[in-house]
mmCIF file of C-alpha atoms and ligand atoms in Angstrom:
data_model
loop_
_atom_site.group_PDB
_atom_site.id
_atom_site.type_symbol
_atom_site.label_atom_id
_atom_site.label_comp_id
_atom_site.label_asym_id
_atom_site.label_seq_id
_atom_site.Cartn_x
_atom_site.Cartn_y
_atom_site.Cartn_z
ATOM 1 C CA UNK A 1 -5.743 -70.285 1.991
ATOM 2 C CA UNK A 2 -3.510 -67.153 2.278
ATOM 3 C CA UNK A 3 -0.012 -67.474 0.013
ATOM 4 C CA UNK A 4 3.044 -67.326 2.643
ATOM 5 C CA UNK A 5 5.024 -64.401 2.313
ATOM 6 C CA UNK A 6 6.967 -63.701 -0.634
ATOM 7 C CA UNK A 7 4.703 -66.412 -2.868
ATOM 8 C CA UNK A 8 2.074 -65.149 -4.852
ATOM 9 C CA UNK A 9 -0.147 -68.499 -4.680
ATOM 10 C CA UNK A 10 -0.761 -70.543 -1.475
ATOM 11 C CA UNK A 11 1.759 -73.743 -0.927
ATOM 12 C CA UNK A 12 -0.796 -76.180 -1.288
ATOM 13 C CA UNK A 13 -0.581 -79.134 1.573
ATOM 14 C CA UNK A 14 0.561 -82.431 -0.557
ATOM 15 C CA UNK A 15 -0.416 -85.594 0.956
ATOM 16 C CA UNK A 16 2.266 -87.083 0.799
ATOM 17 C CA UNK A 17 3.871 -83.816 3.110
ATOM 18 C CA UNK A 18 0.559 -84.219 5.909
ATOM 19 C CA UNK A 19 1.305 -88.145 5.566
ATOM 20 C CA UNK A 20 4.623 -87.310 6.904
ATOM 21 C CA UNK A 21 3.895 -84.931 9.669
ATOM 22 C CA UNK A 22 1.168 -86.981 10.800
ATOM 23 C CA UNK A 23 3.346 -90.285 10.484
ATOM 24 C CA UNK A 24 6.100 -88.369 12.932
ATOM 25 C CA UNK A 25 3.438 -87.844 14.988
ATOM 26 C CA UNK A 26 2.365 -90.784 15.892
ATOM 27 C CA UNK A 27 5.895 -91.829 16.004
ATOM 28 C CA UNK A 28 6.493 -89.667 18.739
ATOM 29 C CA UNK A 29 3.666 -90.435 20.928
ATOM 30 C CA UNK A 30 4.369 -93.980 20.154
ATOM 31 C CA UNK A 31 5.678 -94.972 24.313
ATOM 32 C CA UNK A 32 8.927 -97.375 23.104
ATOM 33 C CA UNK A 33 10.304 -94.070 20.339
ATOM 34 C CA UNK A 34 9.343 -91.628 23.428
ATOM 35 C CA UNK A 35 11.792 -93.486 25.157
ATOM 36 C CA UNK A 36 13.946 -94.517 22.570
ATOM 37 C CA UNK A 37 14.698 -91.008 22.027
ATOM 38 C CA UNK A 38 14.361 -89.909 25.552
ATOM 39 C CA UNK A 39 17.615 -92.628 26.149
ATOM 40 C CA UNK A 40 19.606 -91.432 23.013
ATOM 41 C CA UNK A 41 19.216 -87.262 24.542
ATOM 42 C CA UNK A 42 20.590 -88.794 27.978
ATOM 43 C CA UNK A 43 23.256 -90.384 26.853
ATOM 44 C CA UNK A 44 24.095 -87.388 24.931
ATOM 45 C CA UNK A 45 24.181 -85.535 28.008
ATOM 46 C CA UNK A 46 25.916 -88.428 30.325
ATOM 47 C CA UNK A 47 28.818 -88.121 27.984
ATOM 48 C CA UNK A 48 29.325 -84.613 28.274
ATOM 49 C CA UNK A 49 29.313 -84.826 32.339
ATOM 50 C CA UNK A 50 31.283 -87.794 31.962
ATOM 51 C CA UNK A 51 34.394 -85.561 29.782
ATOM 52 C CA UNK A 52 33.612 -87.024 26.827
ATOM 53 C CA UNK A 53 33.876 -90.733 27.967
ATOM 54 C CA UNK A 54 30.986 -92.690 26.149
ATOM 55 C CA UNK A 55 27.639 -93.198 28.024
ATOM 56 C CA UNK A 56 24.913 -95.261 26.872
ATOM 57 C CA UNK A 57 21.977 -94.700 28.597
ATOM 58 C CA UNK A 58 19.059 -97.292 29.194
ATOM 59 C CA UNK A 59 15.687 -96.619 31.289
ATOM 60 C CA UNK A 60 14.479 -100.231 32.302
ATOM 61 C CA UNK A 61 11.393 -101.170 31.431
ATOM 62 C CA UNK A 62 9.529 -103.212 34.668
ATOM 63 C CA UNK A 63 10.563 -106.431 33.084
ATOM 64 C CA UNK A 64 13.627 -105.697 32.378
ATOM 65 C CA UNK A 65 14.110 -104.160 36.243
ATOM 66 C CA UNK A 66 13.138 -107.930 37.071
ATOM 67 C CA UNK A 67 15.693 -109.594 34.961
ATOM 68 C CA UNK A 68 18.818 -107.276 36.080
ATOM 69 C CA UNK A 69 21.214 -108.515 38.501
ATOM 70 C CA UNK A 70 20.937 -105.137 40.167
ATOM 71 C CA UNK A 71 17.201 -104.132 40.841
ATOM 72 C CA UNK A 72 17.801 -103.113 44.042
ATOM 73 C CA UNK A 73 19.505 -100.054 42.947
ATOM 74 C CA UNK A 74 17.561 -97.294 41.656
ATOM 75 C CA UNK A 75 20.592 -96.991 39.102
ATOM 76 C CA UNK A 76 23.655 -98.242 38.249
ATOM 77 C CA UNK A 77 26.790 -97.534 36.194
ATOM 78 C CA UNK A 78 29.690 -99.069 34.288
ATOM 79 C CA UNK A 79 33.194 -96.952 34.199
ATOM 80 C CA UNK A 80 34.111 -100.083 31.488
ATOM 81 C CA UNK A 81 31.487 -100.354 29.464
ATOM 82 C CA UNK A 82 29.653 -96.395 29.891
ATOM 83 C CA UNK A 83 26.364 -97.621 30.183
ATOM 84 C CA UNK A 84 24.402 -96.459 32.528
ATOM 85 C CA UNK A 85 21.129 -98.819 33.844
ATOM 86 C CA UNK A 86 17.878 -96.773 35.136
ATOM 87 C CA UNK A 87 15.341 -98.544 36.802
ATOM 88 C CA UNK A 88 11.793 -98.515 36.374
ATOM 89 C CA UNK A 89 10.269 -95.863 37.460
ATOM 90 C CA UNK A 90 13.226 -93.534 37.227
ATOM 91 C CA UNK A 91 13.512 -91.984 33.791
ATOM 92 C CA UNK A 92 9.682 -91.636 34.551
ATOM 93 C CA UNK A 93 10.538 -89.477 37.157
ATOM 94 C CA UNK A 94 13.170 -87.468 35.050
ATOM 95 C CA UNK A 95 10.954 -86.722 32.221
ATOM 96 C CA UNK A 96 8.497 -85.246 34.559
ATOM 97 C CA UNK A 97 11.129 -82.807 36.404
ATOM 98 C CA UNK A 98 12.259 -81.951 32.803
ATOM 99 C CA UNK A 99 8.569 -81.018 32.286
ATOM 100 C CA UNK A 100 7.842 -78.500 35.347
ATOM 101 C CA UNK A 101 11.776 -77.909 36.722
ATOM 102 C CA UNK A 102 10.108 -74.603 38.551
ATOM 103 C CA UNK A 103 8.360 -77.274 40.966
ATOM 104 C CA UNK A 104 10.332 -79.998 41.158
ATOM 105 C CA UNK A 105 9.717 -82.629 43.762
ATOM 106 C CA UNK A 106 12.060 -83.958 46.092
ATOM 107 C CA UNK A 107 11.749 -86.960 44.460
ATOM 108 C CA UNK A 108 12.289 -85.300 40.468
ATOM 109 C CA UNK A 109 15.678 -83.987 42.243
ATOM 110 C CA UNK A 110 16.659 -87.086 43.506
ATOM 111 C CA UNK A 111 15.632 -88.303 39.532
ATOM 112 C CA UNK A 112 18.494 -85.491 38.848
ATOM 113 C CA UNK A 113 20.883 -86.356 41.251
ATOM 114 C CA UNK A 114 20.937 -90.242 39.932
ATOM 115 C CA UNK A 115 21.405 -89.131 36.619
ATOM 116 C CA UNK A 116 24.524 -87.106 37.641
ATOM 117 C CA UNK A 117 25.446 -89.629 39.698
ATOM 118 C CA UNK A 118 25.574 -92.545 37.127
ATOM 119 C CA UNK A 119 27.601 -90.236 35.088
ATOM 120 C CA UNK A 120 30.337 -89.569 37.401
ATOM 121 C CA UNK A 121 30.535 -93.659 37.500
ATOM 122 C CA UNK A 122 31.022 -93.318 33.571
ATOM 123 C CA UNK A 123 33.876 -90.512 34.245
ATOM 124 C CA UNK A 124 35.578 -93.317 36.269
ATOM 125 C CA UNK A 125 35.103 -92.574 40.189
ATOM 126 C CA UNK A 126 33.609 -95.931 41.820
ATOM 127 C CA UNK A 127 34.278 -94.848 45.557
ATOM 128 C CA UNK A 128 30.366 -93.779 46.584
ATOM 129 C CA UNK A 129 31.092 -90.980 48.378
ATOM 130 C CA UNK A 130 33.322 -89.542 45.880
ATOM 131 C CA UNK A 131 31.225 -90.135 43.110
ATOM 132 C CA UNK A 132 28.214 -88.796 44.779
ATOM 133 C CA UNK A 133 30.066 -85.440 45.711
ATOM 134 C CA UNK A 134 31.317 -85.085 42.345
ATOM 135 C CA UNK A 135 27.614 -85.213 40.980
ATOM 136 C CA UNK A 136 26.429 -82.934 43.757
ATOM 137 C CA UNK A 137 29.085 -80.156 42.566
ATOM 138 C CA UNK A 138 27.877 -81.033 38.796
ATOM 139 C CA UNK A 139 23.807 -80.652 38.870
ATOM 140 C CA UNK A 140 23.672 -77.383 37.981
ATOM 141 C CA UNK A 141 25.639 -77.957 35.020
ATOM 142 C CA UNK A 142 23.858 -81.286 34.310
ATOM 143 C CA UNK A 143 19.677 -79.670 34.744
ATOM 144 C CA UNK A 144 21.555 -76.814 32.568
ATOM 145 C CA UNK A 145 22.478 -79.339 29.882
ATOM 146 C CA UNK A 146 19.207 -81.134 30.337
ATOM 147 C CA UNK A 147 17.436 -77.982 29.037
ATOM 148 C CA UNK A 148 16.780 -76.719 32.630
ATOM 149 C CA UNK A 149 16.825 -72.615 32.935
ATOM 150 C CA UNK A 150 20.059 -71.533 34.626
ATOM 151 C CA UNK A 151 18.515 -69.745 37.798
ATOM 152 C CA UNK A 152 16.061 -72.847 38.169
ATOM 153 C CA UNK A 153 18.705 -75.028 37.933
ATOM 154 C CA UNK A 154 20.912 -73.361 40.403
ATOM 155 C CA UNK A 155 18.522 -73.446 42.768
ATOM 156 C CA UNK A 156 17.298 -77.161 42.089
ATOM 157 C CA UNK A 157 21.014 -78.193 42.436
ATOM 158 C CA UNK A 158 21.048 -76.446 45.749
ATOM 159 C CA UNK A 159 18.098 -77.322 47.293
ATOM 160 C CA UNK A 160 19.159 -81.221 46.343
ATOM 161 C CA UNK A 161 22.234 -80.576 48.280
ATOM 162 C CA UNK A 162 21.027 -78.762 50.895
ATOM 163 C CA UNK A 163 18.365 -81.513 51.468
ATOM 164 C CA UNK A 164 18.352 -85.047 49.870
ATOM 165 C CA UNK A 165 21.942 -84.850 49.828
ATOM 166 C CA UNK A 166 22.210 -83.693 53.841
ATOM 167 C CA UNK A 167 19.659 -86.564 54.594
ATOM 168 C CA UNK A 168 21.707 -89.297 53.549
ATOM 169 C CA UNK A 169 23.984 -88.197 56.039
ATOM 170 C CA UNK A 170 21.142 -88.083 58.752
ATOM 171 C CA UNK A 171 19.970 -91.019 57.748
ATOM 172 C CA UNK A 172 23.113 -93.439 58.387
ATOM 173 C CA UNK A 173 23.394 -96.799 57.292
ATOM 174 C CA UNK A 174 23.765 -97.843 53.758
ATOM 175 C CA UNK A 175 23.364 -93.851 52.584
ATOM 176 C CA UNK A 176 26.403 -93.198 54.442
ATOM 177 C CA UNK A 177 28.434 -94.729 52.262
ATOM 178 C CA UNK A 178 27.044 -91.654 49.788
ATOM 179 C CA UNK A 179 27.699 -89.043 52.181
ATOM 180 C CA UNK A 180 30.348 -87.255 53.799
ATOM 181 C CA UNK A 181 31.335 -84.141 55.464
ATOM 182 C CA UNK A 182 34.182 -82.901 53.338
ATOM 183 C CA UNK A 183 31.560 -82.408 50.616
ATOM 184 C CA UNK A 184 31.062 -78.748 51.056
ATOM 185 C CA UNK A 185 32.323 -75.546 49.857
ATOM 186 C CA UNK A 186 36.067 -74.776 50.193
ATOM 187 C CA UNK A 187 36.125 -78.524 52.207
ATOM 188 C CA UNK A 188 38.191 -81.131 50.842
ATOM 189 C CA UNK A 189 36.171 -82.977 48.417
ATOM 190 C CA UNK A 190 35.278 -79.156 46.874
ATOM 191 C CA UNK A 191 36.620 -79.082 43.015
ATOM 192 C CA UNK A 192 36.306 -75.830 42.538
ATOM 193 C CA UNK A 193 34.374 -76.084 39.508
ATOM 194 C CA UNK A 194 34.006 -72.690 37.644
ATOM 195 C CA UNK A 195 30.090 -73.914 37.348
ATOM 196 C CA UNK A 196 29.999 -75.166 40.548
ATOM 197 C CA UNK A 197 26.535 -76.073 42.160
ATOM 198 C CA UNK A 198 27.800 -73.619 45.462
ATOM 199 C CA UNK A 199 29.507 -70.862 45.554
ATOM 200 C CA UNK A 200 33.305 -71.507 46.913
ATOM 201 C CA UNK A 201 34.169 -69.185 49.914
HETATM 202 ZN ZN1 ZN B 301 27.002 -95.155 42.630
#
């Protein structure tokens, strides 16, 4: 044992100190407090995309994906209530962008995107195509809150809207409703957000 600087004797180790450290531990890699805190740092985040309005954040377990009224939706939001319903396997899918955002998969952006998304229903748009536009303007700031890097984010937000975004519109159908044309820069649905995702002409 070497004493820590500015002690002459070593700080001895208690047990009562490693009994703590090792019950966090264990705490942590506990699945259900992973989560549990995992939900608490979204809705954190949710409520600052949202301008403050309240979001409660809950990642569905598979059982609980059964149960909801909803499970067709990968997510879903309440302006009323703030909280904000992930389905299994989506914050799954989250964590693991938050892990490696320097590779992110089309799929961990889309992960991003939903989370935007769902807050934007929280700030109080319900119109689809709105909403979605107003998340696609806000992922930069939202990977950036999420602990992202800023030029990583930037370009994660960009590559979602240059892609998954642009494909809903390909697609047709029921993604249409999430898509339209006026969501680009200096086009009508542009906010001109000083963090925008794009650059405004
Ligand atoms: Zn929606």
């Amino acid at each position: 044992m070497r004493p820590a600087p500015g002690y002459a004797v070593p700080i001895p180790i208690t047990p009562s100190y490693l009994a703590l450290v090792l019950g966090l531990a264990v705490m942590f890699a506990w699945p259900p407090v992973h989560t549990w805190y995992f939900q608490w740092f979204l809705s954190a985040k949710a409520t600052e995309l949202a301008d403050e309005r309240r979001a409660r954040v809950h990642c569905n377990t598979l059982f609980d994906t059964m149960l909801d009224p909803e499970m067709l939706a990968a997510g879903h939001a309440s302006p009323v209530t703030g909280k904000i319903v992930l389905q299994k396997p989506w914050c799954g899918i989250l964590m693991d962008y938050l892990s490696h955002p320097q590779r992110a998969s089309e799929k961990e952006l889309w992960s991003l995107g939903m989370f935007t998304h769902e807050s934007m229903h929280v700030r109080g748009e319900m119109n689809e195509a709105k909403t979605e536009c107003q998340a696609v303007q806000r992922n930069y700031r939202a990977a950036k809150l999420l602990g992202v890097p800023e030029a990583t984010a930037k370009q994660n937000a960009l590559d979602y809207y240059n892609n998954g975004y642009q494909e809903r519109g390909r697609i047709g159908g029921m993604q249409s409703a999430y898509y339209s044309s006026e969501c680009a820069p200096g086009k009508a649905m542009d906010e001109h957000l000083p963090d925008s995702t794009w650059d405004t002409p």
